[in-house]
Amino acid sequence: MIPFQLAEPASFAEAVRLIDPEDPTCRAVSGGTAMMLMMKSGVFQPSKLVSLRKVEPEYAAFTVSSDGALQAGALVRLGQLERSEAVRAAFPVLADTFPVLSNVRVRNVATVGGNLAHADPHMDLPPVLMALGAHITATGPSGSRTIALTELFRGYYETALEPGELISGLSVPAQAGRRSAYVKCTTRSAHDWPALGVAVSLAVTGGTIQDARIVLSAAVETPTRMTDAEAALKGAPIGEEAFRAAGEAAAKAAEVTSDVRGSAPYKTQLVRVNVVRALRKALAAEGAV
Amino acid sequence: MADLSTISFTLNGRPVTARIAPHHTVVEVLQNEFGLFGARESCGQGLCGCCTVRVDGDPVSGCLFLAAFLEGTRVDTVESLARGGVPSVVQQAFIEAGAFQCGFCTPGFIMMTERLLEEHPDPDEDLIRHYLSGNLCRCGTYPEIVAAVQLAARRKSEARLDKAS
């Protein structure tokens, strides 16, 4: 790696102050796992990194409220959430997702804020958190604002964060009985980046789907809600017919790209099949599928 | 020329200092400043686990971890395990199960296993395979590695029972 300067401020406000919004070679770093890959490959050559690791401890803490809502600082490591009984109970889909997200060592180091700010479309957590209705807090020189995850991702490695703005926190609402699932497909080896990720979250009463969120990742440029597929499920009775209609609608609407993990037609077929699988997985406990 | 700074941390139980530049990784500093070669860079991407060291108890990839971030931490490498030339329970189990061929990946597997058995004293095979899925053995000794972890778990459990009785 090429040499760079490293600043290690003791407060989040100071970190924001140290980042020059005009200078794209001056960036924040927390766990650093993704940044290190970019620096080692020469894709990113920083002049200065501002470490968030020594800011106030509250940014590395999280709480789960009695009704099951999560508030987490941006510096919370993925492994902290993975090992929390309260998180596992409130969000079974997160407990299910962490074991397939990279590996133990990366989860011990990578942070919630860094994971979301990186905006690599192949990551596992963004589609899941989007399906759960999460939002982040962004903090910059002019203060803080809330951004829904549906608004955060703007393109390939692109976010709605302004230059100089950092993710300072994550908020995931209580799920109030919603059923969620995440399914990923890797086409080359089990630990490869996925060719497709599908996250779903459903509100059901009796045998009817009241509301659905379906998010695709990896096969598309950025994590994306499939609104046509969601509409196909709204008010439908739980069952294969509705699932297949949603799969078809998603396959039709998804703007799938070709890459080394598969051609666009192949990955479109993955969408068609895996939307159905994700819906079945989410509702398996209902006994209807 | 990069600005050098001095970091202080605890390495294998001893307080140490090192002169480092901001872009140095943990593996570079362990090898160049301390002559410790048990953690070695192989894939350089956090996938293979050959560079596994423990920072404040948690296994991390030493090739993706900036040395500057070690300030004030406790770092343990595979070199900390044997006591007076006697291998740890996990190391001995790897030897007895023949859980390696070339041995390049072995320190990483052993450091991961030490932590696995602290968190889960009696792991089933699925958990062992999951926990070690971020470690690659190019010689393909995975069945022997799983057997070694199970053997180490059994030995540690027997030792606990002996202590209790």
CSV table of N, CA and C in Angstrom, one decimal, chain A residues 1-8 29-37 39-40 49-54 77 82-83 98-109 191-193, chain B residues 1-3 21-25 28 41 44-53 58-66 68-69 71 108 112 115 119 130-136:
chain,number,residue,atom,x,y,z
A,1,MET,N,0.8,-1.2,0.0
A,1,MET,CA,0.0,0.0,0.0
A,1,MET,C,0.9,1.2,0.0
A,2,ILE,N,0.4,2.3,-0.6
A,2,ILE,CA,1.1,3.5,-0.6
A,2,ILE,C,0.9,4.3,0.7
A,3,PRO,N,1.9,5.0,1.2
A,3,PRO,CA,1.8,5.7,2.5
A,3,PRO,C,0.6,6.8,2.5
A,4,PHE,N,0.1,7.0,3.6
A,4,PHE,CA,-1.0,8.0,3.8
A,4,PHE,C,-0.9,8.5,5.2
A,5,GLN,N,-1.6,9.6,5.5
A,5,GLN,CA,-1.7,10.2,6.8
A,5,GLN,C,-2.9,9.5,7.6
A,6,LEU,N,-2.7,9.4,8.9
A,6,LEU,CA,-3.8,8.8,9.7
A,6,LEU,C,-4.2,9.7,10.8
A,7,ALA,N,-5.4,10.1,10.9
A,7,ALA,CA,-5.9,10.9,12.1
A,7,ALA,C,-6.8,10.1,12.9
A,8,GLU,N,-6.6,10.2,14.2
A,8,GLU,CA,-7.5,9.3,15.1
A,8,GLU,C,-8.1,10.2,16.2
A,29,VAL,N,-12.4,5.9,8.1
A,29,VAL,CA,-12.2,4.5,8.2
A,29,VAL,C,-12.7,4.0,9.5
A,30,SER,N,-13.3,2.8,9.6
A,30,SER,CA,-13.7,2.3,10.9
A,30,SER,C,-13.1,0.9,11.1
A,31,GLY,N,-13.8,-0.2,10.7
A,31,GLY,CA,-13.1,-1.5,10.7
A,31,GLY,C,-12.0,-1.6,9.7
A,32,GLY,N,-12.3,-1.0,8.5
A,32,GLY,CA,-11.3,-0.9,7.5
A,32,GLY,C,-11.2,-2.1,6.6
A,33,THR,N,-12.0,-3.2,6.8
A,33,THR,CA,-11.8,-4.4,6.0
A,33,THR,C,-12.0,-4.1,4.5
A,34,ALA,N,-13.1,-3.4,4.1
A,34,ALA,CA,-13.3,-3.1,2.7
A,34,ALA,C,-12.3,-2.1,2.2
A,35,MET,N,-12.0,-1.1,3.0
A,35,MET,CA,-11.1,0.0,2.6
A,35,MET,C,-9.7,-0.7,2.3
A,36,MET,N,-9.3,-1.6,3.2
A,36,MET,CA,-8.0,-2.2,3.0
A,36,MET,C,-7.9,-2.9,1.7
A,37,LEU,N,-9.0,-3.6,1.3
A,37,LEU,CA,-9.0,-4.3,0.0
A,37,LEU,C,-8.8,-3.3,-1.1
A,39,MET,N,-7.5,-0.3,-1.0
A,39,MET,CA,-6.1,0.3,-0.9
A,39,MET,C,-5.1,-0.7,-1.4
A,40,LYS,N,-5.2,-1.9,-1.0
A,40,LYS,CA,-4.2,-2.9,-1.5
A,40,LYS,C,-4.2,-3.1,-3.0
A,49,LEU,N,-6.5,9.3,6.0
A,49,LEU,CA,-7.7,8.5,6.6
A,49,LEU,C,-8.0,9.1,7.9
A,50,VAL,N,-9.3,9.2,8.2
A,50,VAL,CA,-9.7,9.7,9.5
A,50,VAL,C,-10.4,8.5,10.2
A,51,SER,N,-9.7,7.9,11.2
A,51,SER,CA,-10.2,6.7,11.9
A,51,SER,C,-11.3,7.2,12.9
A,52,LEU,N,-12.4,6.4,12.9
A,52,LEU,CA,-13.5,6.6,13.8
A,52,LEU,C,-13.4,5.7,15.1
A,53,ARG,N,-12.3,5.0,15.2
A,53,ARG,CA,-12.2,4.0,16.2
A,53,ARG,C,-12.0,4.5,17.6
A,54,LYS,N,-11.6,5.8,17.7
A,54,LYS,CA,-11.4,6.3,19.1
A,54,LYS,C,-12.5,7.4,19.5
A,77,ARG,N,-19.8,-3.4,15.7
A,77,ARG,CA,-19.2,-4.4,14.8
A,77,ARG,C,-20.3,-5.5,14.5
A,82,GLU,N,-24.4,-10.1,15.9
A,82,GLU,CA,-24.5,-11.5,15.7
A,82,GLU,C,-24.6,-12.3,17.0
A,83,ARG,N,-23.8,-11.9,18.0
A,83,ARG,CA,-23.8,-12.6,19.3
A,83,ARG,C,-24.8,-12.1,20.3
A,98,PHE,N,-26.1,-13.4,9.3
A,98,PHE,CA,-24.7,-13.2,9.7
A,98,PHE,C,-23.8,-14.4,9.4
A,99,PRO,N,-24.3,-15.7,9.7
A,99,PRO,CA,-23.4,-16.8,9.4
A,99,PRO,C,-23.0,-16.9,7.9
A,100,VAL,N,-23.8,-16.3,7.0
A,100,VAL,CA,-23.4,-16.4,5.6
A,100,VAL,C,-22.8,-15.1,5.1
A,101,LEU,N,-22.5,-14.2,6.0
A,101,LEU,CA,-21.9,-12.9,5.6
A,101,LEU,C,-20.4,-12.9,5.9
A,102,SER,N,-19.6,-13.0,4.8
A,102,SER,CA,-18.2,-13.1,4.9
A,102,SER,C,-17.8,-14.2,5.9
A,103,ASN,N,-16.9,-13.9,6.9
A,103,ASN,CA,-16.5,-14.9,7.8
A,103,ASN,C,-16.3,-14.3,9.2
A,104,VAL,N,-16.0,-15.2,10.2
A,104,VAL,CA,-16.0,-14.8,11.6
A,104,VAL,C,-15.0,-13.6,11.8
A,105,ARG,N,-13.8,-13.6,11.2
A,105,ARG,CA,-12.8,-12.6,11.4
A,105,ARG,C,-13.3,-11.2,10.9
A,106,VAL,N,-13.9,-11.2,9.7
A,106,VAL,CA,-14.4,-10.0,9.1
A,106,VAL,C,-15.5,-9.4,10.0
A,107,ARG,N,-16.4,-10.3,10.4
A,107,ARG,CA,-17.6,-9.8,11.3
A,107,ARG,C,-17.1,-9.3,12.6
A,108,ASN,N,-15.9,-9.8,13.1
A,108,ASN,CA,-15.3,-9.3,14.3
A,108,ASN,C,-14.8,-7.8,14.1
A,109,VAL,N,-14.6,-7.4,12.9
A,109,VAL,CA,-13.9,-6.1,12.7
A,109,VAL,C,-14.8,-5.1,11.9
A,191,HIS,N,-18.1,-19.3,-0.8
A,191,HIS,CA,-17.7,-18.1,-0.1
A,191,HIS,C,-17.5,-16.9,-1.0
A,192,ASP,N,-17.8,-17.1,-2.3
A,192,ASP,CA,-17.7,-16.0,-3.3
A,192,ASP,C,-18.8,-15.0,-3.0
A,193,TRP,N,-18.6,-13.8,-3.6
A,193,TRP,CA,-19.6,-12.8,-3.5
A,193,TRP,C,-20.8,-13.3,-4.2
B,1,MET,N,8.2,10.0,2.1
B,1,MET,CA,8.4,9.2,3.4
B,1,MET,C,7.3,9.4,4.3
B,2,ALA,N,6.8,8.3,4.8
B,2,ALA,CA,5.6,8.3,5.7
B,2,ALA,C,6.0,8.7,7.1
B,3,ASP,N,5.1,9.4,7.8
B,3,ASP,CA,5.4,9.7,9.2
B,3,ASP,C,5.4,8.5,10.0
B,21,ALA,N,4.5,3.0,10.3
B,21,ALA,CA,3.9,4.0,9.5
B,21,ALA,C,2.4,3.7,9.4
B,22,PRO,N,1.5,4.7,9.1
B,22,PRO,CA,0.1,4.4,9.1
B,22,PRO,C,-0.4,3.3,8.1
B,23,HIS,N,0.4,3.1,7.0
B,23,HIS,CA,-0.1,2.1,6.1
B,23,HIS,C,0.4,0.7,6.4
B,24,HIS,N,1.2,0.5,7.4
B,24,HIS,CA,1.7,-0.9,7.8
B,24,HIS,C,0.5,-1.8,8.3
B,25,THR,N,0.5,-3.0,7.9
B,25,THR,CA,-0.5,-4.0,8.4
B,25,THR,C,0.1,-4.7,9.6
B,28,GLU,N,2.7,-7.3,8.6
B,28,GLU,CA,4.1,-6.7,8.4
B,28,GLU,C,4.8,-6.3,9.6
B,41,GLU,N,0.8,-13.8,5.3
B,41,GLU,CA,-0.2,-13.3,4.3
B,41,GLU,C,-0.2,-14.3,3.2
B,44,GLY,N,-4.3,-12.3,1.1
B,44,GLY,CA,-4.3,-10.8,1.2
B,44,GLY,C,-5.7,-10.2,1.2
B,45,GLN,N,-6.7,-11.0,1.3
B,45,GLN,CA,-8.1,-10.4,1.2
B,45,GLN,C,-9.0,-10.9,2.3
B,46,GLY,N,-8.5,-11.5,3.4
B,46,GLY,CA,-9.3,-11.9,4.5
B,46,GLY,C,-10.1,-13.1,4.3
B,47,LEU,N,-9.8,-13.9,3.2
B,47,LEU,CA,-10.6,-15.1,2.8
B,47,LEU,C,-10.0,-16.3,3.4
B,48,CYS,N,-8.6,-16.4,3.5
B,48,CYS,CA,-8.0,-17.7,3.7
B,48,CYS,C,-7.6,-17.9,5.1
B,49,GLY,N,-7.5,-16.9,6.0
B,49,GLY,CA,-7.2,-17.1,7.4
B,49,GLY,C,-5.8,-17.4,7.8
B,50,CYS,N,-4.8,-17.4,6.8
B,50,CYS,CA,-3.4,-17.7,7.2
B,50,CYS,C,-2.8,-16.7,8.1
B,51,CYS,N,-3.4,-15.4,8.1
B,51,CYS,CA,-2.8,-14.3,8.9
B,51,CYS,C,-3.6,-14.1,10.2
B,52,THR,N,-4.4,-15.1,10.6
B,52,THR,CA,-5.2,-14.9,11.8
B,52,THR,C,-4.4,-14.6,13.1
B,53,VAL,N,-4.7,-13.5,13.7
B,53,VAL,CA,-4.2,-13.3,15.1
B,53,VAL,C,-5.4,-12.8,15.9
B,58,ASP,N,-10.5,-11.4,20.1
B,58,ASP,CA,-11.2,-11.8,18.8
B,58,ASP,C,-10.3,-12.1,17.7
B,59,PRO,N,-10.5,-13.2,17.0
B,59,PRO,CA,-9.7,-13.5,15.8
B,59,PRO,C,-9.9,-12.4,14.7
B,60,VAL,N,-8.9,-11.9,14.1
B,60,VAL,CA,-9.0,-10.9,13.0
B,60,VAL,C,-8.0,-11.3,11.9
B,61,SER,N,-8.2,-10.8,10.7
B,61,SER,CA,-7.2,-11.0,9.6
B,61,SER,C,-6.1,-10.0,9.7
B,62,GLY,N,-4.9,-10.4,10.0
B,62,GLY,CA,-3.8,-9.5,10.2
B,62,GLY,C,-3.4,-8.8,9.0
B,63,CYS,N,-3.8,-9.3,7.8
B,63,CYS,CA,-3.4,-8.7,6.5
B,63,CYS,C,-4.4,-7.5,6.2
B,64,LEU,N,-5.5,-7.5,6.9
B,64,LEU,CA,-6.5,-6.4,6.6
B,64,LEU,C,-6.7,-5.5,7.8
B,65,PHE,N,-5.7,-5.5,8.7
B,65,PHE,CA,-5.9,-4.8,10.0
B,65,PHE,C,-4.7,-3.8,10.0
B,66,LEU,N,-4.9,-2.5,10.1
B,66,LEU,CA,-3.8,-1.6,10.2
B,66,LEU,C,-3.1,-1.7,11.6
B,68,ALA,N,-1.6,0.5,13.2
B,68,ALA,CA,-1.9,1.6,14.0
B,68,ALA,C,-3.1,1.4,15.0
B,69,PHE,N,-4.0,0.5,14.5
B,69,PHE,CA,-5.2,0.2,15.4
B,69,PHE,C,-4.8,-0.7,16.5
B,71,GLU,N,-2.8,0.0,18.9
B,71,GLU,CA,-2.4,0.8,20.1
B,71,GLU,C,-3.4,0.4,21.3
B,108,GLY,N,-3.3,-20.4,11.4
B,108,GLY,CA,-4.6,-19.7,11.3
B,108,GLY,C,-5.7,-20.6,11.8
B,112,MET,N,-8.0,-19.9,15.2
B,112,MET,CA,-9.5,-19.9,15.1
B,112,MET,C,-10.1,-20.9,16.0
B,115,ARG,N,-10.3,-20.0,19.7
B,115,ARG,CA,-11.4,-19.1,20.1
B,115,ARG,C,-12.7,-19.9,20.0
B,119,GLU,N,-15.7,-20.2,22.9
B,119,GLU,CA,-17.1,-19.8,22.7
B,119,GLU,C,-18.0,-21.0,22.8
B,130,HIS,N,-18.8,-24.2,9.9
B,130,HIS,CA,-19.1,-22.8,9.7
B,130,HIS,C,-18.0,-21.9,10.3
B,131,TYR,N,-17.6,-22.2,11.5
B,131,TYR,CA,-16.6,-21.3,12.1
B,131,TYR,C,-15.3,-21.2,11.4
B,132,LEU,N,-15.0,-22.3,10.8
B,132,LEU,CA,-13.7,-22.4,10.0
B,132,LEU,C,-13.9,-22.1,8.5
B,133,SER,N,-15.0,-21.7,8.1
B,133,SER,CA,-15.3,-21.6,6.7
B,133,SER,C,-14.5,-20.4,6.1
B,134,GLY,N,-14.0,-19.5,6.9
B,134,GLY,CA,-13.1,-18.4,6.4
B,134,GLY,C,-11.7,-18.8,6.4
B,135,ASN,N,-11.4,-20.1,6.6
B,135,ASN,CA,-10.0,-20.5,6.5
B,135,ASN,C,-9.8,-21.6,5.4
B,136,LEU,N,-8.8,-21.4,4.6
B,136,LEU,CA,-8.7,-22.4,3.5
B,136,LEU,C,-7.4,-23.2,3.7
